[in-house]
Amino acid sequence: MKKKLILSLLLVGLGISSTFAQTLTVNTTTSEINWKGTKKIGEHFGVIAIKSGEISINEGQIIGGEVLINMNSIKVQDTDDADDQKDIISDISSKKFFNTKDYLVSKIVIKSVENGKLIGDLTIKGITQEISFNTTYSIKDNTLIADSESFSIDRQKWKLKFSNWLKENVLDDPIWFTIHIEASL
């Protein structure tokens, strides 16, 4: 007992705190990823659901985490025509593009957040590339709310291609995203 008291006083005297990281669970109902693909004559956009995720925080800062993305949940929102939506989903779910039959889940692994910039690894179709984007977040009552600024990835780095030559040459290489995350204990 005496040794514990002396150790505690020593730690306090040295200014060493005994804070621990907390793991917050991503709320899959209120969190989502918005996507947008542009082409020479227009664009398509929609949402992708988050399957699950955890965000680690320490002293009010994000220090890591992982977010799993349900690739079979891709929705198109730029048209109300059900046939157009079906065609777009078929194209981007195909084996050459997202290959959602073999790769049901993509993921983002958060490595760090520094000065408002999130740095992480994005895995799509088993291919992992580092990404970074600006984000803002707040933590109140053990609940995190985070929103990214719009950012893009170069689809060629993940080998996201169309089988159809014409579609492949009309689609721009960047795919744009915004991410909204809500997570709590």
Tab-separated table of C-alpha atoms in Angstrom:
chain	number	residue	atom	x	y	z
A	1	MET	CA	0.000	0.000	0.000
A	2	LYS	CA	2.788	2.382	0.934
A	3	LYS	CA	4.608	1.645	-2.363
A	4	LYS	CA	1.428	2.398	-4.398
A	5	LEU	CA	0.944	5.715	-2.600
A	6	ILE	CA	4.572	6.721	-3.181
A	7	LEU	CA	4.330	5.710	-6.886
A	8	SER	CA	1.082	7.685	-7.321
A	9	LEU	CA	2.589	10.776	-5.697
A	10	LEU	CA	5.701	10.421	-7.857
A	11	LEU	CA	3.625	10.198	-11.051
A	12	VAL	CA	1.537	13.217	-10.088
A	13	GLY	CA	4.704	15.116	-9.180
A	14	LEU	CA	6.226	14.350	-12.560
A	15	GLY	CA	3.051	15.474	-14.341
A	16	ILE	CA	2.367	12.060	-15.848
A	17	SER	CA	-1.313	11.454	-16.360
A	18	SER	CA	-2.924	8.074	-16.449
A	19	THR	CA	-5.441	8.710	-19.220
A	20	PHE	CA	-6.496	5.884	-21.448
A	21	ALA	CA	-7.867	5.692	-24.950
A	22	GLN	CA	-11.565	5.095	-25.407
A	23	THR	CA	-13.106	3.131	-28.243
A	24	LEU	CA	-16.294	4.543	-29.717
A	25	THR	CA	-18.638	2.459	-31.860
A	26	VAL	CA	-19.768	3.961	-35.173
A	27	ASN	CA	-23.534	4.430	-35.439
A	28	THR	CA	-24.317	2.808	-38.803
A	29	THR	CA	-27.777	4.372	-38.959
A	30	THR	CA	-26.633	8.002	-38.799
A	31	SER	CA	-23.207	7.660	-40.487
A	32	GLU	CA	-22.720	7.503	-44.255
A	33	ILE	CA	-20.418	8.083	-47.163
A	34	ASN	CA	-21.509	10.275	-50.061
A	35	TRP	CA	-19.903	9.601	-53.445
A	36	LYS	CA	-19.811	11.402	-56.780
A	37	GLY	CA	-18.367	10.329	-60.100
A	38	THR	CA	-18.013	12.875	-62.873
A	39	LYS	CA	-17.850	12.274	-66.588
A	40	LYS	CA	-17.392	14.370	-69.688
A	41	ILE	CA	-21.133	15.113	-69.860
A	42	GLY	CA	-22.517	14.996	-66.340
A	43	GLU	CA	-22.168	13.163	-63.075
A	44	HIS	CA	-23.675	10.474	-60.868
A	45	PHE	CA	-23.848	10.593	-57.092
A	46	GLY	CA	-25.282	8.763	-54.127
A	47	VAL	CA	-24.526	7.153	-50.776
A	48	ILE	CA	-22.816	4.067	-49.406
A	49	ALA	CA	-23.704	2.631	-46.002
A	50	ILE	CA	-21.193	1.975	-43.291
A	51	LYS	CA	-21.263	-1.636	-42.126
A	52	SER	CA	-19.459	-1.117	-38.806
A	53	GLY	CA	-16.599	0.750	-37.256
A	54	GLU	CA	-14.717	1.879	-34.211
A	55	ILE	CA	-12.943	5.156	-33.536
A	56	SER	CA	-10.272	5.436	-30.828
A	57	ILE	CA	-9.936	8.724	-28.977
A	58	ASN	CA	-7.598	9.926	-26.262
A	59	GLU	CA	-7.858	13.258	-24.471
A	60	GLY	CA	-10.388	14.540	-27.019
A	61	GLN	CA	-8.303	13.579	-30.065
A	62	ILE	CA	-8.870	10.850	-32.656
A	63	ILE	CA	-5.886	8.496	-32.490
A	64	GLY	CA	-7.052	5.639	-34.725
A	65	GLY	CA	-9.905	3.516	-35.900
A	66	GLU	CA	-11.386	1.410	-38.625
A	67	VAL	CA	-14.552	1.887	-40.672
A	68	LEU	CA	-15.979	-0.962	-42.759
A	69	ILE	CA	-17.987	0.013	-45.833
A	70	ASN	CA	-20.839	-2.143	-47.160
A	71	MET	CA	-20.146	-2.156	-50.906
A	72	ASN	CA	-23.493	-3.815	-51.707
A	73	SER	CA	-25.333	-0.842	-50.217
A	74	ILE	CA	-24.381	1.639	-52.966
A	75	LYS	CA	-27.321	3.864	-53.841
A	76	VAL	CA	-27.706	6.289	-56.756
A	77	GLN	CA	-29.463	9.566	-55.950
A	78	ASP	CA	-29.059	11.673	-59.089
A	79	THR	CA	-31.979	10.042	-60.910
A	80	ASP	CA	-35.404	8.763	-59.908
A	81	ASP	CA	-35.553	6.416	-62.916
A	82	ALA	CA	-35.307	2.868	-61.502
A	83	ASP	CA	-33.832	1.473	-64.753
A	84	ASP	CA	-31.096	4.141	-64.807
A	85	GLN	CA	-30.287	3.435	-61.165
A	86	LYS	CA	-30.105	-0.304	-61.879
A	87	ASP	CA	-27.762	0.255	-64.858
A	88	ILE	CA	-25.429	2.528	-62.878
A	89	ILE	CA	-25.315	0.121	-59.909
A	90	SER	CA	-24.652	-2.770	-62.308
A	91	ASP	CA	-21.740	-0.872	-63.906
A	92	ILE	CA	-20.018	0.135	-60.679
A	93	SER	CA	-20.656	-3.210	-58.951
A	94	SER	CA	-19.153	-5.143	-61.876
A	95	LYS	CA	-16.038	-7.309	-61.614
A	96	LYS	CA	-13.819	-4.680	-63.284
A	97	PHE	CA	-15.028	-1.825	-61.073
A	98	PHE	CA	-15.862	-2.419	-57.354
A	99	ASN	CA	-16.394	-6.183	-57.828
A	100	THR	CA	-18.939	-6.259	-55.015
A	101	LYS	CA	-19.547	-9.977	-55.546
A	102	ASP	CA	-16.016	-10.876	-54.390
A	103	TYR	CA	-15.290	-7.797	-52.250
A	104	LEU	CA	-18.360	-7.146	-50.108
A	105	VAL	CA	-16.507	-4.769	-47.792
A	106	SER	CA	-14.031	-1.935	-48.256
A	107	LYS	CA	-12.386	-0.230	-45.313
A	108	ILE	CA	-10.668	2.859	-44.043
A	109	VAL	CA	-8.044	2.418	-41.331
A	110	ILE	CA	-7.355	5.686	-39.530
A	111	LYS	CA	-3.657	6.092	-38.768
A	112	SER	CA	-3.752	9.619	-37.369
A	113	VAL	CA	-5.483	12.984	-37.402
A	114	GLU	CA	-3.115	15.919	-37.308
A	115	ASN	CA	-4.031	19.594	-37.680
A	116	GLY	CA	-7.435	18.681	-39.091
A	117	LYS	CA	-6.055	16.219	-41.663
A	118	LEU	CA	-6.986	12.564	-41.397
A	119	ILE	CA	-4.353	10.148	-42.676
A	120	GLY	CA	-5.349	6.564	-43.280
A	121	ASP	CA	-5.366	3.553	-45.538
A	122	LEU	CA	-8.257	2.885	-47.903
A	123	THR	CA	-8.728	-0.697	-49.077
A	124	ILE	CA	-10.941	-1.380	-52.107
A	125	LYS	CA	-10.907	-4.736	-53.922
A	126	GLY	CA	-8.029	-5.873	-51.717
A	127	ILE	CA	-5.865	-2.937	-52.854
A	128	THR	CA	-4.679	-0.603	-50.085
A	129	GLN	CA	-3.514	2.957	-50.720
A	130	GLU	CA	-2.853	5.796	-48.290
A	131	ILE	CA	-5.346	8.650	-48.358
A	132	SER	CA	-5.618	11.945	-46.521
A	133	PHE	CA	-8.352	14.517	-46.280
A	134	ASN	CA	-9.427	17.434	-44.130
A	135	THR	CA	-11.952	16.709	-41.424
A	136	THR	CA	-13.593	18.469	-38.533
A	137	TYR	CA	-14.947	16.744	-35.461
A	138	SER	CA	-16.234	17.370	-31.989
A	139	ILE	CA	-16.601	15.124	-28.974
A	140	LYS	CA	-19.281	15.861	-26.417
A	141	ASP	CA	-20.627	13.504	-23.760
A	142	ASN	CA	-18.606	10.593	-25.208
A	143	THR	CA	-20.169	11.093	-28.656
A	144	LEU	CA	-18.053	11.941	-31.676
A	145	ILE	CA	-19.447	13.743	-34.716
A	146	ALA	CA	-17.027	14.009	-37.640
A	147	ASP	CA	-17.406	15.407	-41.153
A	148	SER	CA	-14.847	15.330	-43.918
A	149	GLU	CA	-14.411	18.004	-46.505
A	150	SER	CA	-14.962	16.804	-50.057
A	151	PHE	CA	-11.966	14.762	-51.194
A	152	SER	CA	-11.138	12.564	-54.157
A	153	ILE	CA	-9.305	9.373	-54.893
A	154	ASP	CA	-7.785	8.420	-58.242
A	155	ARG	CA	-9.829	5.358	-59.245
A	156	GLN	CA	-6.913	4.046	-61.328
A	157	LYS	CA	-4.879	3.389	-58.132
A	158	TRP	CA	-7.521	0.857	-57.083
A	159	LYS	CA	-7.988	-0.525	-60.641
A	160	LEU	CA	-11.602	0.670	-60.835
A	161	LYS	CA	-12.405	0.330	-64.527
A	162	PHE	CA	-15.354	-0.292	-66.823
A	163	SER	CA	-15.488	-3.240	-69.218
A	164	ASN	CA	-17.054	-0.948	-71.803
A	165	TRP	CA	-14.366	1.099	-73.597
A	166	LEU	CA	-16.679	4.069	-74.184
A	167	LYS	CA	-17.761	4.314	-70.533
A	168	GLU	CA	-14.147	3.910	-69.380
A	169	ASN	CA	-13.017	6.843	-71.530
A	170	VAL	CA	-15.930	9.112	-70.579
A	171	LEU	CA	-15.584	8.725	-66.795
A	172	ASP	CA	-13.121	11.046	-65.059
A	173	ASP	CA	-10.456	9.414	-62.875
A	174	PRO	CA	-11.281	11.157	-59.576
A	175	ILE	CA	-14.136	9.806	-57.482
A	176	TRP	CA	-15.285	12.336	-54.892
A	177	PHE	CA	-16.387	11.557	-51.340
A	178	THR	CA	-17.624	13.163	-48.151
A	179	ILE	CA	-17.879	11.154	-44.955
A	180	HIS	CA	-20.154	11.740	-41.978
A	181	ILE	CA	-19.445	9.685	-38.848
A	182	GLU	CA	-21.273	9.556	-35.548
A	183	ALA	CA	-19.829	7.290	-32.853
A	184	SER	CA	-20.319	6.823	-29.138
A	185	LEU	CA	-19.459	4.556	-26.201
